[in-house]
Coordinates of C-alpha atoms in Angstrom, one line a residue:
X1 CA 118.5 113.0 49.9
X2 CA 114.8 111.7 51.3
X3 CA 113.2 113.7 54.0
X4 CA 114.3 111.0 56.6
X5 CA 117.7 111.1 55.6
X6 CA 117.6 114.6 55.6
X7 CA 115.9 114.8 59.3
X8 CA 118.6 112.3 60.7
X9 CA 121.8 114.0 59.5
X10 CA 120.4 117.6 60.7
X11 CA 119.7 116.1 64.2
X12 CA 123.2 114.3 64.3
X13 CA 124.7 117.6 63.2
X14 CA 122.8 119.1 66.0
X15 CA 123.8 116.9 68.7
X16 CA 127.6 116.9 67.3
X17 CA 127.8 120.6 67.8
X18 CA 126.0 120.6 70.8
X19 CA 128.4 122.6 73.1
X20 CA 128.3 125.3 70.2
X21 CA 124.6 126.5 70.5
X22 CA 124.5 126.7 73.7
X23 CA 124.9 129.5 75.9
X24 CA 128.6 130.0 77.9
X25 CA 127.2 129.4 81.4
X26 CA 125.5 126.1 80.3
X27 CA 128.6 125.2 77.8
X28 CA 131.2 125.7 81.6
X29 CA 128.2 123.1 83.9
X30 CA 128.5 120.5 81.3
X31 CA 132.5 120.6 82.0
X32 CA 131.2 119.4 85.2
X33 CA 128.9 116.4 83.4
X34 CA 129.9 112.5 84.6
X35 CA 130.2 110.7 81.3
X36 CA 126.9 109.3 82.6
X37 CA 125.2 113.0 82.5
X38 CA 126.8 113.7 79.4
X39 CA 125.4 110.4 77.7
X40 CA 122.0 111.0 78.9
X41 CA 122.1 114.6 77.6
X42 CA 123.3 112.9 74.1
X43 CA 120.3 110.6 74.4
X44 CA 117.8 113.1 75.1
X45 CA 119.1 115.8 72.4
X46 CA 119.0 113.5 69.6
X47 CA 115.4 111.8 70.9
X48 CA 113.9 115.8 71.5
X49 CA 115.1 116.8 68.8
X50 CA 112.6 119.5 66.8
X51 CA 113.3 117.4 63.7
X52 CA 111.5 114.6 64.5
X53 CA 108.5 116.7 64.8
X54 CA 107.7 114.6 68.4
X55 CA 108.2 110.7 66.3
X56 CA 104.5 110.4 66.7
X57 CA 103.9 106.6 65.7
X58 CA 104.7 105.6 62.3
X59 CA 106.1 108.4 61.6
X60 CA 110.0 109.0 60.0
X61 CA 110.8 110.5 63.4
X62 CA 110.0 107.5 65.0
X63 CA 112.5 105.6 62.5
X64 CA 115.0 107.9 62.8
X65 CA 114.5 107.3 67.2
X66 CA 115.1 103.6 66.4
X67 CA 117.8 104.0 63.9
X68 CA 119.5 105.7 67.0
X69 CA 118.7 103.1 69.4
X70 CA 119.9 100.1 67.3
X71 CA 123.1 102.3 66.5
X72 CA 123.7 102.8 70.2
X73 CA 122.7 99.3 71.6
X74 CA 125.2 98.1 69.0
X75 CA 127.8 100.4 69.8
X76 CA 127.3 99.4 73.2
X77 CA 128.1 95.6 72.9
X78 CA 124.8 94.4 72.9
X79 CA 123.6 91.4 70.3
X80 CA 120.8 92.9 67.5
X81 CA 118.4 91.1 66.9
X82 CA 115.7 93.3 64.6
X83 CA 117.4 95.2 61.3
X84 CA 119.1 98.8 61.6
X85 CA 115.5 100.6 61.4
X86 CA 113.8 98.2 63.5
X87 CA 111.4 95.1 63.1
X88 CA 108.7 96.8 61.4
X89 CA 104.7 95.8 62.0
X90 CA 101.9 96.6 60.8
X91 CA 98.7 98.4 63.0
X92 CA 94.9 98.4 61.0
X93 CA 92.8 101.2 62.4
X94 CA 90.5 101.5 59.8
X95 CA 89.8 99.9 56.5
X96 CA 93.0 101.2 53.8
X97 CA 94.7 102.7 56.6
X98 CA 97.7 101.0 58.3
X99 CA 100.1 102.2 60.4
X100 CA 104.1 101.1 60.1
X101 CA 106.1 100.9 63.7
X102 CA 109.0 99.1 64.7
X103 CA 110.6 97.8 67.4
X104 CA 114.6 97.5 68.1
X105 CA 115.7 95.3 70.2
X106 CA 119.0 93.1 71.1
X107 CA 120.3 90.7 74.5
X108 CA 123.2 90.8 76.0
X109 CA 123.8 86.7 77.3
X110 CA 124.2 85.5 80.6
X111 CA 126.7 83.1 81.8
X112 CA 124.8 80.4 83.8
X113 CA 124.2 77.1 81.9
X114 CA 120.9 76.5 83.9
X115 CA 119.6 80.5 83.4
X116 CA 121.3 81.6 80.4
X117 CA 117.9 80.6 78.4
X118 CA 115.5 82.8 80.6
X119 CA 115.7 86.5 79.8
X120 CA 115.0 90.0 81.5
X121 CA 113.5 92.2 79.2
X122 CA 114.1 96.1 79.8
X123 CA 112.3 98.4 78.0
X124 CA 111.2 101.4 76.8
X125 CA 108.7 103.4 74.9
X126 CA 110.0 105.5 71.7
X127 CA 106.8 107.3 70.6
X128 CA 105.4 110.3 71.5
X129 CA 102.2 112.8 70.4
X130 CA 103.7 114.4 67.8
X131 CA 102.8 117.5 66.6
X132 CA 99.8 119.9 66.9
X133 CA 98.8 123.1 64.7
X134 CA 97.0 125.6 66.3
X135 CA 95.8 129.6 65.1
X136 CA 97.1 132.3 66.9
X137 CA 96.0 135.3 66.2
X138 CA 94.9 134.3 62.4
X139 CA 97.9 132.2 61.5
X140 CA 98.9 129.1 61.7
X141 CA 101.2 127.9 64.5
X142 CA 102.7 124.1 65.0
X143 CA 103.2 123.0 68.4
X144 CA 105.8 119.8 68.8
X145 CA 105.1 117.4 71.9
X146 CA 109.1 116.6 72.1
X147 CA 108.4 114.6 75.3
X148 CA 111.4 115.2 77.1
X149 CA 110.4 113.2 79.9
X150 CA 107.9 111.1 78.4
X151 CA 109.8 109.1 77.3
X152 CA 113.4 110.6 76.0
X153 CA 114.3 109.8 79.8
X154 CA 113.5 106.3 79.8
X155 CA 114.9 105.6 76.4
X156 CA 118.1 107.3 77.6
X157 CA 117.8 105.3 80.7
X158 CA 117.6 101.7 79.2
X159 CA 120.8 102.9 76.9
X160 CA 122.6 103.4 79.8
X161 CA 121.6 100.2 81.5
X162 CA 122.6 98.7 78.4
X163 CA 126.1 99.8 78.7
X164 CA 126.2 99.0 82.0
X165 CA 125.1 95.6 82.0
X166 CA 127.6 94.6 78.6
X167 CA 130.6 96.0 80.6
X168 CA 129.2 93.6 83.4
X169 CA 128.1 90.7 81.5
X170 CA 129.8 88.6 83.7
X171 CA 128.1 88.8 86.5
X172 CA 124.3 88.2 84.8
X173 CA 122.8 84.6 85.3
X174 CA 119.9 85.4 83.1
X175 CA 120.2 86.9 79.9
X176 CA 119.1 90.8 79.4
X177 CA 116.9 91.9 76.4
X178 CA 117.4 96.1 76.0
X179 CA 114.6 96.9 73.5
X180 CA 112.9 100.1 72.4
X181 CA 108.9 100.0 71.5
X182 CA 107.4 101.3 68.9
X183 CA 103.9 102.4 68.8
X184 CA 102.7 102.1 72.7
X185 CA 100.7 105.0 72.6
X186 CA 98.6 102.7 70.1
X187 CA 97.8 100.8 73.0
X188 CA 101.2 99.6 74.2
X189 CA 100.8 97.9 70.4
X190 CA 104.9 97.4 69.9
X191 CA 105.1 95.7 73.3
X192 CA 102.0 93.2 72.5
X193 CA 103.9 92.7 69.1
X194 CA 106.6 91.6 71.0
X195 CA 105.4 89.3 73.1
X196 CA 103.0 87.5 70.8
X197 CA 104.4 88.0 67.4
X198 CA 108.0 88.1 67.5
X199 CA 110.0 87.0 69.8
X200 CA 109.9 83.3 69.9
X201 CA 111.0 82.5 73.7
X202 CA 108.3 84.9 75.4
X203 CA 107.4 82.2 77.8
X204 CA 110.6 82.4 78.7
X205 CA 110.9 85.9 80.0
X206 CA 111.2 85.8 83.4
X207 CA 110.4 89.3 84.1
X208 CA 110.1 92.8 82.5
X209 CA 111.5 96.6 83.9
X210 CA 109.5 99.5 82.0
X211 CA 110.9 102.7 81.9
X212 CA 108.8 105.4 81.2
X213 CA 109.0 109.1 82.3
X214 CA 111.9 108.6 84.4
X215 CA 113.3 112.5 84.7
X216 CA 111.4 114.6 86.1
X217 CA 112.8 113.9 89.8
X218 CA 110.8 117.1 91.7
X219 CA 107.5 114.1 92.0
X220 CA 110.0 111.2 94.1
X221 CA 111.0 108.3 92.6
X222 CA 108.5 105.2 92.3
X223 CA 107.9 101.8 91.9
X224 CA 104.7 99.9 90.6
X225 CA 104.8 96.1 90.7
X226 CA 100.6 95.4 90.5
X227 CA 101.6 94.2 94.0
X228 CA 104.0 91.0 92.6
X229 CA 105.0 89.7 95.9
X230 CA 108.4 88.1 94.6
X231 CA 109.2 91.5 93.1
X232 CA 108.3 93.3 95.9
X233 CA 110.9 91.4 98.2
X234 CA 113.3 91.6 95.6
X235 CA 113.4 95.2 95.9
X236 CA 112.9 95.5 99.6
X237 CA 116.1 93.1 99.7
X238 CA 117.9 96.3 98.1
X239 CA 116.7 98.4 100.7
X240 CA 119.5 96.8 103.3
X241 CA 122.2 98.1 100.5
X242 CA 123.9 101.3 100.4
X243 CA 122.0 103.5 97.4
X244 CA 122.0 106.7 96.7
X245 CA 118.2 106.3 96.0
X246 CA 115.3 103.8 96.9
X247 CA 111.9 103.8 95.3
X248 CA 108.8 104.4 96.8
X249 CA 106.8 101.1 95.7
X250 CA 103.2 102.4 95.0
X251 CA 100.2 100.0 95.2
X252 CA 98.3 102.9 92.3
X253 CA 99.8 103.0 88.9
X254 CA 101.1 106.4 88.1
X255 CA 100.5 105.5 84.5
X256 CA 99.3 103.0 81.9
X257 CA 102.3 101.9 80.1
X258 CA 103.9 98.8 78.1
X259 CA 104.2 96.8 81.1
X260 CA 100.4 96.4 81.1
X261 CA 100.8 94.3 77.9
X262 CA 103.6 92.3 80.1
X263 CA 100.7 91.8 82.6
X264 CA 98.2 90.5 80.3
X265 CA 101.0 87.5 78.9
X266 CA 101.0 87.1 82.7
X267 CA 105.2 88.0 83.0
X268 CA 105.6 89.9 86.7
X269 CA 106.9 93.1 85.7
X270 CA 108.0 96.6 87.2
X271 CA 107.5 100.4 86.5
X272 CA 110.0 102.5 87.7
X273 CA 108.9 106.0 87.0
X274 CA 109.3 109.5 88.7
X275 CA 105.4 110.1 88.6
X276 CA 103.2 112.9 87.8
X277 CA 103.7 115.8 86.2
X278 CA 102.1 119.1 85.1
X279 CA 104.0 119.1 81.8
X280 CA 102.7 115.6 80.9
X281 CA 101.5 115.6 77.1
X282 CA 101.8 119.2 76.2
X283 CA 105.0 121.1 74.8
X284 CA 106.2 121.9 77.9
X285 CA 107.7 118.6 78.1
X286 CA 111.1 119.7 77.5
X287 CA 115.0 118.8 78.4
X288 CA 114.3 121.9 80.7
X289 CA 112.3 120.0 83.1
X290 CA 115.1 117.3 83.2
X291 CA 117.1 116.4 86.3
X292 CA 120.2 114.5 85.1
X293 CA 121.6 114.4 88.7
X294 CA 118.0 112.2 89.6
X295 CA 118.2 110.3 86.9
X296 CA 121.9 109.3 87.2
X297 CA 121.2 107.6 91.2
X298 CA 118.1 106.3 89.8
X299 CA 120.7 104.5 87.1
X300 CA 122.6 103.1 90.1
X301 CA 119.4 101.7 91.9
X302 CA 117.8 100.4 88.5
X303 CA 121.0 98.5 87.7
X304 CA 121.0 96.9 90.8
X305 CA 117.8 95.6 90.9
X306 CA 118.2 94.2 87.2
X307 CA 121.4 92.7 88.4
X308 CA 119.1 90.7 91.4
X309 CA 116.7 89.9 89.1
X310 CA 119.3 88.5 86.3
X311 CA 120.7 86.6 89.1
X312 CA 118.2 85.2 92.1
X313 CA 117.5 81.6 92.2
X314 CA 113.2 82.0 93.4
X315 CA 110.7 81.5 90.6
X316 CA 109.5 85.1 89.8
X317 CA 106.1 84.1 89.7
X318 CA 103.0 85.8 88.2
X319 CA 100.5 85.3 90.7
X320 CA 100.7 84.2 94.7
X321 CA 99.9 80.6 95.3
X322 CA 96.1 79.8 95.7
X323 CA 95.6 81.0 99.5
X324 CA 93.8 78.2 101.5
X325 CA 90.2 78.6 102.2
X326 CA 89.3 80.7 105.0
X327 CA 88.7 78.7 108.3
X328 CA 85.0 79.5 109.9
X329 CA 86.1 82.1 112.3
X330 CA 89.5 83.4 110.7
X331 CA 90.0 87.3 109.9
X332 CA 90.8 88.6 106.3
X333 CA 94.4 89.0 106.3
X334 CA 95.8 92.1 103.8
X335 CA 99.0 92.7 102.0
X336 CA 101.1 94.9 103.3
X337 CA 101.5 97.2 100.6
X338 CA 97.9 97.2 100.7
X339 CA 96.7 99.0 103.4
X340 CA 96.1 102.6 103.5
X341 CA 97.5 102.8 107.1
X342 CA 100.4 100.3 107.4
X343 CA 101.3 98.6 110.5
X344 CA 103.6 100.5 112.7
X345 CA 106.9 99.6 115.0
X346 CA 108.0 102.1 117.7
X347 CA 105.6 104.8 115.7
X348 CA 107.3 103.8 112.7
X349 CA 105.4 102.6 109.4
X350 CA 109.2 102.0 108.0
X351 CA 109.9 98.1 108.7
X352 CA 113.2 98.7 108.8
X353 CA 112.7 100.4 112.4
X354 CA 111.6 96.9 113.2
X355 CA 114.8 95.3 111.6
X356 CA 116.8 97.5 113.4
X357 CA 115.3 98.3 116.6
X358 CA 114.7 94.6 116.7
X359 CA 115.9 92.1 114.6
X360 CA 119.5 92.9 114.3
X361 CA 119.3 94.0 117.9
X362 CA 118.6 90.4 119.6
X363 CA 119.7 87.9 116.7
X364 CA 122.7 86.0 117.6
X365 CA 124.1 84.2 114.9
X366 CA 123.8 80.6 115.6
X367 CA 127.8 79.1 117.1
X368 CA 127.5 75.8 114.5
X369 CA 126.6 78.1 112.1
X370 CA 129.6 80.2 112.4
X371 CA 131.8 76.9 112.5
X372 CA 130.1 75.9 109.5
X373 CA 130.5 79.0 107.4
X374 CA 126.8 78.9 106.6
X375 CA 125.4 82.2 105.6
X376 CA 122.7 83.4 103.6
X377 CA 118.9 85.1 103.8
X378 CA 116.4 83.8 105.4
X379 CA 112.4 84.7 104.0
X380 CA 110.1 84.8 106.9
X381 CA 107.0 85.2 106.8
X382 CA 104.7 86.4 109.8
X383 CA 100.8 88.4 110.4
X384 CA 100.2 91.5 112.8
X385 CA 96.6 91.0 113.9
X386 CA 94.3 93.6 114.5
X387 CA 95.5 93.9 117.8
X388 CA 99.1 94.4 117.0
X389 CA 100.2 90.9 117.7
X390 CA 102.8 89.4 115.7
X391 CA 101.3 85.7 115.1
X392 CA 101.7 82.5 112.3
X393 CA 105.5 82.9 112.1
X394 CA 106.6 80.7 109.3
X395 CA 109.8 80.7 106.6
X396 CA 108.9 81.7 103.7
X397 CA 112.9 80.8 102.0
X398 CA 115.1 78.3 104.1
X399 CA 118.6 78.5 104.2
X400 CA 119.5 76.3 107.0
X401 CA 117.9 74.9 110.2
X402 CA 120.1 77.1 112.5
X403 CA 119.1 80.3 110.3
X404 CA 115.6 79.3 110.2
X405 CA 115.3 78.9 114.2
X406 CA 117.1 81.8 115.2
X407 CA 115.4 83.8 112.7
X408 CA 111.7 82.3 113.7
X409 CA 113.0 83.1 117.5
X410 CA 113.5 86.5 116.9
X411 CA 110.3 87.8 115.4
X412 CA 108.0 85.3 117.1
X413 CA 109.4 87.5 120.3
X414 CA 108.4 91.1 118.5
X415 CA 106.4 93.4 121.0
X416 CA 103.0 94.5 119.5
X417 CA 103.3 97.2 116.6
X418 CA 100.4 99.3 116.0
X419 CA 97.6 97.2 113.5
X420 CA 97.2 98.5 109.9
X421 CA 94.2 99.6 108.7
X422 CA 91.9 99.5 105.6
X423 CA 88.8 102.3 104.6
X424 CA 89.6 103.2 108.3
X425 CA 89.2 99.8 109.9
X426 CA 91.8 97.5 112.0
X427 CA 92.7 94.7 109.6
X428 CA 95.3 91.6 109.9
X429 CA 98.6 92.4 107.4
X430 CA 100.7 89.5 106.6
X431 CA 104.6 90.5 105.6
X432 CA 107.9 89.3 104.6
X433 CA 110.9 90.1 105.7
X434 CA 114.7 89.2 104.4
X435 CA 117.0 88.7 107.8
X436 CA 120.2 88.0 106.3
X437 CA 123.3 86.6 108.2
X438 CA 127.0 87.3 106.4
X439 CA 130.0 86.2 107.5
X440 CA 132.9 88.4 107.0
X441 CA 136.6 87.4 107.8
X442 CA 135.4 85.1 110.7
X443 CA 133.9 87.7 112.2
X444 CA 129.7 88.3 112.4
X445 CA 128.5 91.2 110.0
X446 CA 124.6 91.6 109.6
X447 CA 122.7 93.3 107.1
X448 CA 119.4 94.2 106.8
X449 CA 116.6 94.4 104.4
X450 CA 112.5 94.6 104.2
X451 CA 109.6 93.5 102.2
X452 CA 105.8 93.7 102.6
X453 CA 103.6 91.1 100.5

């Protein structure tokens, strides 16, 4: 029996007999585990595991991770596309040395003719430091980086998505790749593979979710787009929906990660990420510092938003449009999510106060429209000047003249908010909102929802 061999049957044993090692009062909580918790603690145990001696790139523990993901993603219902122990390629850091990784990775296909061919790609990195020996008081000692949370929670994570989204394929426009990196602390070097190597239908990828360090839930809960203005409205429009968690969308990156390598092919992508931590690359980074419960609503949200972005009809584009040259005379006007003081309704920097205390409070949904049965969201687009005038209304998505109007009625009428601010200075901010109109059973339901560009 090899040493890998060996490795990957001790850790299976390990996570097989689980419940038996540990002690009573954990062994009667985990009688309390969802399946979901109890998955992610499968995940994690095997990924953690001292065995793999923290899979530092290239190495058999590495392997054995992406043995495990391939076994699961399969298991799961999801089409392979790379061999049981991964794609493997090849990283030169010096002359006679190469490195071996792999990725795993497989799609589960969507159901619209039109979208089918255009893919969301969810990932997640499988690497971590390794190992590290040390002297301690004349002898040697080996530390192992097990990288609990970076990244056994976002491997565990983008399982679970997986699952998800094959017991729901039915309801995905766009097809969803699931695929573990190898390699991304080389600089995110399984990821570039990927894209420019690989897989043959990169230009196709619409859009990319990166999970990585998704556990440790005592930071928040975040989001980091690079300030994509499609998907920041597309997770605003979640924001109107009943969750047990939203994510704070961050205009600083709480770490470098393999969506940069998605940013330099120019495909918007997401980081969803609990954020900082003190245990961050040292052997601290246990299953301790966990929290299942955190990680299980984060599942909810994240499934969600890969669900709108599977299925929503805008181009997902890279960059904004080219913004017209500045007329003589005409302020700078910021992004939303840009400023470090954002504009404020009713002392509120929360927009939804505005959709609430506002919007849904004067919008009357249009008679023909109700006649009609025309529903939908309409995207409009407006600027709060520096003196807290709400100016350049416009519709950003159309739905329907009657939408439109009402809609442009309502927020053309918006009392002043308090102006944003940038380094300490009154600036312009433009925004988006979503103001949605649903009919339900004849009768008028509203919802709301919220996005800053």
């Amino acid at each position: 029996m090899n040493r890998l061999t060996a490795a990957v049957a001790a850790v299976l044993a390990s996570v097989s007999s689980y419940a038996q090692y540990q002690n009573v009062s954990d062994a009667y909580s985990d009688l309390y585990d969802s399946e979901t918790v109890a998955s992610f603690k499968r995940h994690v145990s095997f990924v953690t595991a001292a065995q793999l001696e923290g899979r530092k790139a290239g190495s058999e523990g590495e392997k054995a991770v992406a043995e495990y993901v391939y076994g699961t993603l399969k298991d799961y219902g999801v089409d392979m596309l790379t061999p049981a122990d991964g794609e493997v390629f090849g990283i030169a850091r010096e002359p006679g040395d190469t490195l071996a990784s792999r990725n795993v990775y497989g799609f589960i296909q969507g159901y619209d003719r039109n979208l089918s061919n255009h893919y969301i790609v969810v990932g997640a990195r499988m690497d971590n430091l390794g190992t590290n020996v040390m002297t301690v008081d004349g002898k040697e000692v080996t530390q192992i980086y097990t990288g609990a949370n970076g990244n056994a929670s976002g491997v565990a994570m983008m399982l679970e998505l997986a699952r998800l989204v094959s017991t729901n394929s039915l309801l995905f426009r766009r097809s969803v790749i699931f695929i573990g990196f190898g390699a991304s602390s080389e600089t995110y070097a399984g990821a570039w593979y990927f894209l420019n190597r690989s897989f043959k239908d990169a230009g196709l990828i619409d859009a990319m979710v990166n999970l990585d360090m998704v556990g440790a839930g005592q930071g928040g809960f975040y989001a980091y787009t690079a300030s994509n203005s499609d998907l920041n409205s597309l997770l605003a429009s979640l924001s109107g929906q009943l969750h047990p968690i939203y994510p704070e969308l961050r205009s600083d990156e709480q770490y470098p990660s393999d969506h940069r390598a998605f940013y330099a092919s120019e495909i918007p992508a997401v980081h969803f990420t609990t954020g900082r931590y003190t245990e961050h690359n040292t052997p601290r980074d246990t299953e301790a510092i966990l929290d299942y419960g955190m990680m299980e609503r984060e599942l909810e949200y994240i499934y969600n938003f890969i669900l709108e972005l599977a299925n929503t009809d805008r181009d997902i584009t890279f960059r904004d449009e080219p913004v017209p040259e500045k007329k003589s005379g005409h302020e700078d006007v910021i992004p939303y999510y840009d400023c470090d003081q954002r504009p404020m309704f009713l002392n509120s920097p929360d927009p939804r106060q505005f959709m609430e205390k506002w919007v849904y409070q004067y919008l009357r949904y249009p008679e023909d429209a109700v006649m009609n049965g025309i529903q939908g969201t309409v995207q409009v687009n407006f600027i709060i000047d520096k003196d807290g005038k709400v100016r350049d209304v416009t519709i950003a998505k159309s739905v329907d003249p009657l939408l439109d109007n009402e809609a442009l009625r309502v927020v053309s009428a918006s009392p002043k908010w308090r102006p944003g601010r940038l380094r300490g200075e009154k600036v312009a901010v433009s925004m988006t909102i979503p103001v949605e109109f649903r009919l339900e059973k004849k009768t008028e339901r509203r919802k709301f929802g919220i996005n800053g560009r």
